[in-house]
Structure formats: structure tokens, C-alpha cells
mmCIF file of C-alpha atoms in Angstrom:
data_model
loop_
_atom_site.group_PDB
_atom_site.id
_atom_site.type_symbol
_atom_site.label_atom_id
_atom_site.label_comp_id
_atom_site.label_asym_id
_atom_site.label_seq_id
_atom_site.Cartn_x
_atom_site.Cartn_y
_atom_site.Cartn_z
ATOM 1 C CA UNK A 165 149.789 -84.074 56.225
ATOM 2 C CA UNK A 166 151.634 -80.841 55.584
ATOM 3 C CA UNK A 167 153.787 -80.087 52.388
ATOM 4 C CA UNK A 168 156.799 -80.576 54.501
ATOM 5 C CA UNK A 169 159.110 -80.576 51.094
ATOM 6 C CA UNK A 170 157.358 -77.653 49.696
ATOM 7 C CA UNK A 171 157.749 -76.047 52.651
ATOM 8 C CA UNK A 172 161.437 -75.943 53.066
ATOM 9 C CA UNK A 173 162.604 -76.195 49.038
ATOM 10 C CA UNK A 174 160.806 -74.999 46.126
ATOM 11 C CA UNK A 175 163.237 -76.928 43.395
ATOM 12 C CA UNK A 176 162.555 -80.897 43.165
ATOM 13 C CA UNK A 177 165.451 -82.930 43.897
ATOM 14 C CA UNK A 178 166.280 -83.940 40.745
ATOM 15 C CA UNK A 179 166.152 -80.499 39.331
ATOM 16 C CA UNK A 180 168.809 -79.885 42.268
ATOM 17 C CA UNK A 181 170.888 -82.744 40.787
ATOM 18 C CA UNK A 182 171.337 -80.745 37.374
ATOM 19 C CA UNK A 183 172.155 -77.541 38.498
ATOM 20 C CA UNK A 184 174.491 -78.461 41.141
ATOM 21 C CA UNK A 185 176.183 -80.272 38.078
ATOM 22 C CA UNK A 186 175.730 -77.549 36.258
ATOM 23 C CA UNK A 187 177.632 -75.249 38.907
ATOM 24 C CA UNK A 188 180.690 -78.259 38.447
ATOM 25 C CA UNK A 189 180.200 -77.623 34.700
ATOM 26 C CA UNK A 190 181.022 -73.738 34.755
ATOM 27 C CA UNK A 191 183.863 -74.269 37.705
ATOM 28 C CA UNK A 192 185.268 -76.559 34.880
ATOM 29 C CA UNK A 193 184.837 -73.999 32.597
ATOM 30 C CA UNK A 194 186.748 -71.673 34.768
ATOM 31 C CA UNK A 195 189.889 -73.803 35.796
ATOM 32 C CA UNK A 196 189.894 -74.074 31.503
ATOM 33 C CA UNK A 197 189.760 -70.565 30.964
ATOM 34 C CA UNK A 198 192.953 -70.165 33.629
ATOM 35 C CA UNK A 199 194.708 -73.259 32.224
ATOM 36 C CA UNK A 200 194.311 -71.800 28.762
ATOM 37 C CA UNK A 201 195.506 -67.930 29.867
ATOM 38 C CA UNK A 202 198.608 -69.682 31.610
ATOM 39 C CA UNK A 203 199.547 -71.287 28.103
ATOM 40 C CA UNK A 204 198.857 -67.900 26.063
ATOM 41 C CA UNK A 205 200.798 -66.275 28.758
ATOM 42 C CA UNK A 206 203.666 -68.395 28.528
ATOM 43 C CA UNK A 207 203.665 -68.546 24.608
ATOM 44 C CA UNK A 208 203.327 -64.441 24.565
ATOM 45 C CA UNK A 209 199.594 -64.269 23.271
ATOM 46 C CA UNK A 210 199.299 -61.285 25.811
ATOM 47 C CA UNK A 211 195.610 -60.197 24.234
ATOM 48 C CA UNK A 212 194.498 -63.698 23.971
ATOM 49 C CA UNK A 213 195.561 -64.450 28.110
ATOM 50 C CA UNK A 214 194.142 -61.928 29.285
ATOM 51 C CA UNK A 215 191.105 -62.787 26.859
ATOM 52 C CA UNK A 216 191.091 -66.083 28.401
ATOM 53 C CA UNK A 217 191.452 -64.308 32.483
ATOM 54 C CA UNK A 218 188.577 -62.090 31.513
ATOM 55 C CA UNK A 219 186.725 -65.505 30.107
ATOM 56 C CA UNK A 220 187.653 -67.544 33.449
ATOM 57 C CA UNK A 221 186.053 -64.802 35.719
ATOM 58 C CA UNK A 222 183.087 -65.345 34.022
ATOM 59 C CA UNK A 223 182.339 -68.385 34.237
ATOM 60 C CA UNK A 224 182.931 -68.153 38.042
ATOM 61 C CA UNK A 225 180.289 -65.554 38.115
ATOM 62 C CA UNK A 226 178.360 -67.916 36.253
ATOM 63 C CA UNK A 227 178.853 -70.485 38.842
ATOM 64 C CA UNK A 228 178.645 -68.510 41.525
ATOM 65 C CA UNK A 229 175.085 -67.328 40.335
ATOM 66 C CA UNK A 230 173.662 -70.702 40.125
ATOM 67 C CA UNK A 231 175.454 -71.921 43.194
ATOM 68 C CA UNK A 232 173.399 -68.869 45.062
ATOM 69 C CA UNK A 233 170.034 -69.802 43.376
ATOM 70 C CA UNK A 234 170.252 -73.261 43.997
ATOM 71 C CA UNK A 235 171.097 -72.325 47.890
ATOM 72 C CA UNK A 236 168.230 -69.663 48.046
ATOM 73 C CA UNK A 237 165.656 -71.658 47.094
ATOM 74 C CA UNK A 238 166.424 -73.902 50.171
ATOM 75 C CA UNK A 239 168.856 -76.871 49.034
ATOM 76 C CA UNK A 240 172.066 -78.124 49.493
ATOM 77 C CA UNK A 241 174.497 -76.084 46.903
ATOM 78 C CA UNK A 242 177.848 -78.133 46.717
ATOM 79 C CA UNK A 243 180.990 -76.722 46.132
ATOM 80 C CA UNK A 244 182.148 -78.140 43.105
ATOM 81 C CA UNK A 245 184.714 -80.341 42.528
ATOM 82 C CA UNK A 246 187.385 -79.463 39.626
ATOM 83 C CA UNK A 247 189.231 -82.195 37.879
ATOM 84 C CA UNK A 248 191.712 -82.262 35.317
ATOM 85 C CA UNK A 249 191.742 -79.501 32.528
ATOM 86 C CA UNK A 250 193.779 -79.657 29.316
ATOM 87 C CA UNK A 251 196.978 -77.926 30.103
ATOM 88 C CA UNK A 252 198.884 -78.368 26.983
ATOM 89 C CA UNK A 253 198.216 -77.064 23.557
ATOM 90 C CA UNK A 254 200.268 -77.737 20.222
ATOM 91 C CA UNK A 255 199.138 -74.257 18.666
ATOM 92 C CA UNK A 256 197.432 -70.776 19.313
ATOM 93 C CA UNK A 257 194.501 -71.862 17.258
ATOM 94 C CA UNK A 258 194.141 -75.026 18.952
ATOM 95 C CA UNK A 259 193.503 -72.892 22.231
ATOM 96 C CA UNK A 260 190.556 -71.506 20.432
ATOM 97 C CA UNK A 261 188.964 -74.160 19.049
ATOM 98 C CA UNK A 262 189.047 -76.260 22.695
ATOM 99 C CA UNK A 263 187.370 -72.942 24.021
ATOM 100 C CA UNK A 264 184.504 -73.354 21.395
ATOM 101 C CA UNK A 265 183.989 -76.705 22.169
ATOM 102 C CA UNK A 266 183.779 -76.284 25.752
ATOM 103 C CA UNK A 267 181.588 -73.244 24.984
ATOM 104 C CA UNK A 268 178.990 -75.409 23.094
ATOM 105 C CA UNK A 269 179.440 -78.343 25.619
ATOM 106 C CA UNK A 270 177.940 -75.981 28.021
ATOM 107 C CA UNK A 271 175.303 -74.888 25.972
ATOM 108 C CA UNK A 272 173.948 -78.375 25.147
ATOM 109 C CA UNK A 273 174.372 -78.711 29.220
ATOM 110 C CA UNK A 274 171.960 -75.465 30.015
ATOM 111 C CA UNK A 275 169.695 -76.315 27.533
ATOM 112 C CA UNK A 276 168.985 -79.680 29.089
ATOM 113 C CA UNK A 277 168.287 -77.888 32.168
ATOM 114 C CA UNK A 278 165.731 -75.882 30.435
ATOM 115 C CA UNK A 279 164.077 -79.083 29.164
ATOM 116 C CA UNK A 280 164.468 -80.300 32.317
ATOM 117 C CA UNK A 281 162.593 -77.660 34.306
ATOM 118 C CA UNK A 282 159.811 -77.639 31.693
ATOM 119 C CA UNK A 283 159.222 -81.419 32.532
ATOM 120 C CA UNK A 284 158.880 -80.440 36.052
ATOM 121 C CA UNK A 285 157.133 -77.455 35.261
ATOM 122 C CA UNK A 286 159.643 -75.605 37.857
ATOM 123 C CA UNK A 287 158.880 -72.311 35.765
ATOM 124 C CA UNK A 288 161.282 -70.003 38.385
ATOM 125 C CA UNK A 289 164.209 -72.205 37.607
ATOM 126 C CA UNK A 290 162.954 -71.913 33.727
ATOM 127 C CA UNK A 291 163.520 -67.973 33.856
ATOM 128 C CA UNK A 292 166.265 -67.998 35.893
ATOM 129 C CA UNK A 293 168.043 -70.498 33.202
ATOM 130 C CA UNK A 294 167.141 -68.100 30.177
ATOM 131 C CA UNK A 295 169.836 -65.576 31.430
ATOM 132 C CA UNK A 296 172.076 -68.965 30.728
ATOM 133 C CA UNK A 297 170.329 -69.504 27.539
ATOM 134 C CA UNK A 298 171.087 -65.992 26.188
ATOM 135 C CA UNK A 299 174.874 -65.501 28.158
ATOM 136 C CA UNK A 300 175.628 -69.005 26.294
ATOM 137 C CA UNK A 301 174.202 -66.462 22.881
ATOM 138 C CA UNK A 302 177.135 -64.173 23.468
ATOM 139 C CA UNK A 303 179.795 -66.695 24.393
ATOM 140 C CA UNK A 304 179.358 -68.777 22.048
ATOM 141 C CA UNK A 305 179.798 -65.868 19.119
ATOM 142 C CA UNK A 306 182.723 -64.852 20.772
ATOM 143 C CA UNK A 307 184.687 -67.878 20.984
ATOM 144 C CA UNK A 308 183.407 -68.790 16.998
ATOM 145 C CA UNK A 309 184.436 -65.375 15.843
ATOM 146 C CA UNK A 310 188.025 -66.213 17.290
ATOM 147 C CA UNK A 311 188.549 -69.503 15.467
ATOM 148 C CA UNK A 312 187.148 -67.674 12.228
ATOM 149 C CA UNK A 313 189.863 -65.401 12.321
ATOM 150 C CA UNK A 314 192.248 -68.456 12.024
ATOM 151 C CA UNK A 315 190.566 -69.350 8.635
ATOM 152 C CA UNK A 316 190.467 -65.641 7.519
ATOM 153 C CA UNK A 317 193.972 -64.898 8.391
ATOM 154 C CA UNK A 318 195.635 -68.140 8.536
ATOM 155 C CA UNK A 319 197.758 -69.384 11.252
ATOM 156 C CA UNK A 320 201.902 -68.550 10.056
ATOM 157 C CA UNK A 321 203.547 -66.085 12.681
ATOM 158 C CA UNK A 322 202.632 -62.526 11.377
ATOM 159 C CA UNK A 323 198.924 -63.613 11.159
ATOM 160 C CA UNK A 324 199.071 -65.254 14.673
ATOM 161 C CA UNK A 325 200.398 -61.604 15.416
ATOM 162 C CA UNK A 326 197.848 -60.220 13.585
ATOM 163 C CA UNK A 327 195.058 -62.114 15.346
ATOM 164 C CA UNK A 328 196.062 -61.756 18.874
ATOM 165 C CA UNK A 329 195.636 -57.924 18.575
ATOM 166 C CA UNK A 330 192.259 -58.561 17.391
ATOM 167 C CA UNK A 331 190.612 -61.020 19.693
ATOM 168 C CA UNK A 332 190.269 -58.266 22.366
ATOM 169 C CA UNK A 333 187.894 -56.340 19.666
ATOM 170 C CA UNK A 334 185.770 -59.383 19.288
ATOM 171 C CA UNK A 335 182.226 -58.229 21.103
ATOM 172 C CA UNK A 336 179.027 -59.703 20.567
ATOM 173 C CA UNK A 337 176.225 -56.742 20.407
ATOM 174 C CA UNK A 338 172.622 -58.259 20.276
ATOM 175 C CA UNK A 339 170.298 -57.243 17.290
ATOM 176 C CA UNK A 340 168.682 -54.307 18.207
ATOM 177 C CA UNK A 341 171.262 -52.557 21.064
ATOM 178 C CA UNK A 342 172.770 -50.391 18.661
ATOM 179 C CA UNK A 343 175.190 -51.177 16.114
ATOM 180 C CA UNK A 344 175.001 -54.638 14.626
ATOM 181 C CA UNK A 345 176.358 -57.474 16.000
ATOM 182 C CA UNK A 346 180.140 -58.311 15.283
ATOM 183 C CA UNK A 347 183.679 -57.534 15.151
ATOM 184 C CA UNK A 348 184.272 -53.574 16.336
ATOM 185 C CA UNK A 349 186.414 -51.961 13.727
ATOM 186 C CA UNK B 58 153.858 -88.853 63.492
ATOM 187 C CA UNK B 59 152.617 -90.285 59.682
ATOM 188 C CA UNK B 60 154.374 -93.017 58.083
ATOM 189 C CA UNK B 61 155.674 -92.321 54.444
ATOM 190 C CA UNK B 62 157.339 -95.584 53.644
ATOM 191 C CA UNK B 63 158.699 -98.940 55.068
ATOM 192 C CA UNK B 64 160.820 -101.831 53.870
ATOM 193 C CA UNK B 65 162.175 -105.155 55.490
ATOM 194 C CA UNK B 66 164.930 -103.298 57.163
ATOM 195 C CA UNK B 67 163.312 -99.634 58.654
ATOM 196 C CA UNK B 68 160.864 -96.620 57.970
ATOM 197 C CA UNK B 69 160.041 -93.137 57.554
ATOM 198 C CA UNK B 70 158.003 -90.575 59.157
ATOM 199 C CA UNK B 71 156.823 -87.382 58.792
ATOM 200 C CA UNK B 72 156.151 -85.298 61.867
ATOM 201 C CA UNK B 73 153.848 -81.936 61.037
ATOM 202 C CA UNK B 74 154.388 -81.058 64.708
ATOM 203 C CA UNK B 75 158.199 -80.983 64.452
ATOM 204 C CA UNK B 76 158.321 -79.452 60.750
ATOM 205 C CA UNK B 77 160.707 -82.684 60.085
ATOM 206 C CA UNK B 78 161.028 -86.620 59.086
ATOM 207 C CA UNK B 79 162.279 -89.794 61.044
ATOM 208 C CA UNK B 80 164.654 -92.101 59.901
ATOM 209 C CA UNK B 81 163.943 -95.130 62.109
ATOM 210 C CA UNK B 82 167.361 -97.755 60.828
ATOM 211 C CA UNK B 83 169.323 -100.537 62.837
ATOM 212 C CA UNK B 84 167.301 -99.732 65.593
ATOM 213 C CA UNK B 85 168.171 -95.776 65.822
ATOM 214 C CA UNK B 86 165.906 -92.912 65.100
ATOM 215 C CA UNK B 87 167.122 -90.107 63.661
ATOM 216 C CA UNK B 88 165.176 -86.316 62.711
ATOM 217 C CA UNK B 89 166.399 -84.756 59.077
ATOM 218 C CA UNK B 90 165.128 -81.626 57.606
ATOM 219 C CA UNK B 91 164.181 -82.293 53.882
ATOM 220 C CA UNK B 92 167.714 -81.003 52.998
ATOM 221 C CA UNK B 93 169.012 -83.586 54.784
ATOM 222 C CA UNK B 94 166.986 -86.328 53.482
ATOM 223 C CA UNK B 95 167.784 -85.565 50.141
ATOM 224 C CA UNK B 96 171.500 -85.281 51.102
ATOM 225 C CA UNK B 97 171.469 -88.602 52.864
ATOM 226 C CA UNK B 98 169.551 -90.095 49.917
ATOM 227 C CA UNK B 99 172.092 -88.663 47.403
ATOM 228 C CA UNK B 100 175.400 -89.807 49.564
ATOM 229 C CA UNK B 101 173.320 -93.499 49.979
ATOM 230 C CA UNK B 102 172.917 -93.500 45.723
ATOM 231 C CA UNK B 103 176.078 -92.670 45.245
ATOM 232 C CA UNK B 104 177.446 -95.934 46.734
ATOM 233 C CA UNK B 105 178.420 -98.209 43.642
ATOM 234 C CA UNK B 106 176.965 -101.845 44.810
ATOM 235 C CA UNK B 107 178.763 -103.245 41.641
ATOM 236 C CA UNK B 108 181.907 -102.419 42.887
ATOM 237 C CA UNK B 109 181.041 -103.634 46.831
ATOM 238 C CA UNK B 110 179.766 -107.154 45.072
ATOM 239 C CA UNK B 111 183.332 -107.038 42.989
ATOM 240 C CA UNK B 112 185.900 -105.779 45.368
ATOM 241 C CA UNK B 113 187.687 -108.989 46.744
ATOM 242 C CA UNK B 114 189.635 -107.297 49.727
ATOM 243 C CA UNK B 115 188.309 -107.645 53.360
ATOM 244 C CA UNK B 116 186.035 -104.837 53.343
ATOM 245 C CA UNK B 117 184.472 -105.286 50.395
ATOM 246 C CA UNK B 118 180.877 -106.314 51.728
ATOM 247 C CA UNK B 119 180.564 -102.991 54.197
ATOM 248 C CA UNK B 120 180.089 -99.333 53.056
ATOM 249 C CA UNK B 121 180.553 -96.722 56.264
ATOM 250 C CA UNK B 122 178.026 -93.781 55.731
ATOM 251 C CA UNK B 123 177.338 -90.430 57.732
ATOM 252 C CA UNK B 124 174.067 -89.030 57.912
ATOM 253 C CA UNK B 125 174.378 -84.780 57.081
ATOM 254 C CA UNK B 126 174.895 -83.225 60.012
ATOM 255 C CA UNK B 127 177.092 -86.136 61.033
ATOM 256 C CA UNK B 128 174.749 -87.025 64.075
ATOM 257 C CA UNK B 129 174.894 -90.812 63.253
ATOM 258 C CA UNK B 130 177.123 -93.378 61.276
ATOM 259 C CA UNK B 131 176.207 -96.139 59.853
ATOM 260 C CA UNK B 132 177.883 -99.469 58.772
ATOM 261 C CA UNK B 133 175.969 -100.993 56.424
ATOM 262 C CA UNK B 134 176.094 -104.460 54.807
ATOM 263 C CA UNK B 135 174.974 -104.890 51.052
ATOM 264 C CA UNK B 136 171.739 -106.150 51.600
ATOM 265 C CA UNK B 137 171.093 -103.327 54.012
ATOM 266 C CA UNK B 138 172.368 -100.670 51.511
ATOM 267 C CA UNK B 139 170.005 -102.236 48.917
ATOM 268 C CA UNK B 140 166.759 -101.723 51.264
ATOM 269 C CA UNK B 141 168.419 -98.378 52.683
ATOM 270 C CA UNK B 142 167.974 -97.088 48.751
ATOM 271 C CA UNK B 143 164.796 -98.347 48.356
ATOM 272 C CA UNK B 144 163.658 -97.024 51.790
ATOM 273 C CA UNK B 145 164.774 -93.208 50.712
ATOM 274 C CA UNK B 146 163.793 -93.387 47.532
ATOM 275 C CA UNK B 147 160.493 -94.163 48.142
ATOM 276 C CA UNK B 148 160.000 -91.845 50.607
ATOM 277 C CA UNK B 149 160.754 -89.159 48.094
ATOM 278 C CA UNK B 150 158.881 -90.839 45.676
ATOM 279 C CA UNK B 151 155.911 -90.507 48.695
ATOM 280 C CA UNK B 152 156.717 -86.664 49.421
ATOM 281 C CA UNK B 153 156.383 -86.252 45.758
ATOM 282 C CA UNK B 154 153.085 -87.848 45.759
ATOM 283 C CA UNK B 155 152.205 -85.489 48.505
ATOM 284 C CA UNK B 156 152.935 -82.458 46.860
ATOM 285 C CA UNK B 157 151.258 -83.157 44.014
ATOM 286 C CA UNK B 158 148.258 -83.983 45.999
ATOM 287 C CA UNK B 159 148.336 -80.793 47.713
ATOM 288 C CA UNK B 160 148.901 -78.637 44.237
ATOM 289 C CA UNK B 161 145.810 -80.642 43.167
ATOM 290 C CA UNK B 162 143.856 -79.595 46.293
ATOM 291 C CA UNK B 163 145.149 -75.879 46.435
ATOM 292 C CA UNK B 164 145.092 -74.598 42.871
ATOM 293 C CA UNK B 165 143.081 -76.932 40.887
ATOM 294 C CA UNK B 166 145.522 -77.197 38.075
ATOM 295 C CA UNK B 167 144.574 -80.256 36.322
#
């Protein structure tokens, strides 16, 4: 009896569950990201929007990564569905902090995948998710850096200023590509 | 044509021949690639027998389902949703089996 399964799809069905969740997770992200731009926008955080734009096109390019592995490898990719995303904020810093969260949320998510794939031992899946593992690295620093400039500079009007011409010079640099990680000057 | 798994209600089959499985349920037969098995198998999962066994309206006790490619529908009653489950999911569980038997055979890896 052939391998009809092996044949056709080399990722088990369960390891399709997680990443087709996983390509919900980062479409989630996204419609955040926009949600969170429109507020800045409206509130006349100009850096921090477009921060937030720049933010919500990655994380399609996230999702449209995964949605591409998981339908090159021979299964069903499903477009995700998008539900509600938090709309309303009561202040600039609040913005960030909901970005952090969601940044870690997604985090925990890919490194459940990870575990995931090692149970399976699916090892192309495994070094396809360690691009996640170190993207999740850089986003992660980012959005932190942001809400530590709320504790630096404190949150009254001129610092709100202050810190919304600084979040576009937040940039994560890893150890070793030239200058040290953290905030350009 | 080999069989991978049968309940009260229907069975599977693998045909090496046709590159494809059987679905053999209320009397049809139906082929699906393995992307449609596992679609089929997800879409039957997904239906939430504690809220069938709950609902009190008129159509409570049915659940209408589509296979993938939309070739058949199915109106299924709760008992038949309950072996239509079992029925996929152990055909998976038998595919799995197979694979595993074949990495065994193949590369050794113990």
C-alpha cells in the first residue's frame, strides 16, 4: 500500500491545523496594526501611524509567507478570517502597550509551533518557523523600546510630542551586524 | 482497492491505482485526494454535537455538510455525524500508521 499521504503533503494534518491558525494569528495582527494607525492618525501621532502602517504590512507579509508554505507543501491554506480588533484607545501609550502584548501573544503562538513540529519531527516546518522565531526577536524589541520611552519621558503633551518623533528611530540591529543593538541617535 | 477503516455506518479505501481514497457513506461513493480528506474531516470536526443535542428548534437533530469540491451533500443525523467522525478520524489515524510503517521500512530510523 503506497504512502498515498506522503505522497501528496509532506506536513501532518495537525501541523496544518497550527499554521493555518497561525496565518489567522498574523492577519489579526495586521487588521491591529491598521486599527491602531487609524487612531494615531486621527489623534495626530503622524510618526507613530505610519509606524503602525509600516507594522501592519508586515505582518501581512508574515501571513502571506506562511499561507504560501503551508500551500506549497501540498495542503489546504485558508484564507483567514479577521474578527474584531480593538478600535478605541484612551491614550497614546495605551496604543503601545496593546501592540506589545499582541507582539508577545504571537511569540508564545510561534513558539508552540516550534514545539509542535519537534513532536512531529517535521524538521522543514522547524526551519522554516525559526525565521518566525528570530522576526518575533526584532518585533518584539521594537514594540518594548516604544513603551520604555513612556516611562523615560513620561506621558504629559510635550513628552507625547517628544516621543512620537522618536518611535520612527527605534531599530532593532542584531549583535554582531554592526553597531549595537538599540535606539539610533 | 485496500480498506483503511470501517464503522457501523460506512468505510474507507485507498486505491494505489487511482493515487486516491473512497468514501463509501449513505450508500454513495465518493473519490478525495488526501487534501480533501483532511478538509472533509476538518469541516465534519468542526460540527459542535453539544450544541445539535441542545438546540430545541426543528432542525436541531440534522447538520447539512458538503464534501470539498462540493461533489456531494450530505444530511446527516447525530448518530451518523458521531460514526462519520470516528470513520475519518480513524482513517487518518490508519494513513498515519502507514506512513510510519513505510519511514520504518525506507530509512530505518528507529
Amino acid at each position: 500500500m503506497k504512502d498515498l499521504m506522503r505522497q501528496r503533503t509532506s506536513i501532518k494534518p495537525e501541523i496544518i491545523d497550527i499554521l493555518n491558525e497561525q496565518v489567522r494569528i498574523e492577519a489579526t495582527a495586521s487588521a491591529a496594526y491598521l486599527a491602531m494607525a487609524a487612531w494615531c492618525d486621527q489623534h495626530g501621532w503622524d510618526n507613530s501611524a505610519d509606524h503602525f502602517y509600516t507594522q501592519a504590512d508586515e505582518e501581512r507579509m508574515h501571513m502571506l509567507k506562511l499561507f504560501r508554505y503551508v500551500s506549497d507543501m501540498g495542503a489546504a491554506a485558508i484564507s483567514p478570517q479577521v474578527g474584531e480588533v480593538q478600535h478605541d484607545f484612551s491614550t497614546l501609550k495605551e496604543v503601545f502597550e496593546t501592540a506589545l502584548d499582541n507582539e508577545i501573544h504571537v511569540t508564545e503562538s510561534i513558539n508552540k509551533i516550534v514545539v509542535a513540529c519537534r513532536n512531529a519531527n517535521d524538521f522543514a516546518t522547524e526551519s522554516f518557523m525559526q525565521w518566525y522565531v528570530q522576526e518575533q526577536v526584532e518585533e518584539e524589541y521594537v514594540a518594548r523600546r516604544a513603551v520604555e520611552l513612556f516611562d523615560i519621558m513620561g506621558d504629559s503633551g510635550m513628552d507625547l510630542i517628544l516621543i512620537d518623533e522618536r518611535i520612527p528611530k527605534i531599530v532593532y540591529q542584531e549583535a554582531g551586524a554592526g553597531a549595537e543593538g538599540g535606539e539610533e541617535a | 482497492m485496500i480498506q483503511l477503516f470501517a464503522t457501523d455506518y460506512g468505510c474507507t479505501f485507498q486505491s494505489d491505482q487511482d493515487r486516491c481514497f473512497y468514501l463509501h457513506f449513505q450508500g454513495r461513493e465518493m473519490a478525495m485526494s488526501v487534501c480533501s480528506l483532511i478538509a472533509f474531516k476538518k469541516k465534519v470536526d468542526s460540527i459542535d454535537l453539544v450544541k445539535l443535542l441542545t438546540d430545541e428548534s426543528d432542525y436541531s437533530d440534522v447538520a447539512l455538510l458538503s464534501t470539498c469540491q462540493r461533489e456531494a451533500i450530505f444530511l446527516l443525523s447525530i448518530r451518523e455525524i458521531i460514526d462519520l467522525k470516528e470513520l475519518l478520524s480513524g482513517t487518518l489515524v490508519m494513513l498515519e500508521l502507514n506512513s510510519i510503517l513505510h519511514q520504518q521500512l525506507n530509512c530505518g530510523i528507529s
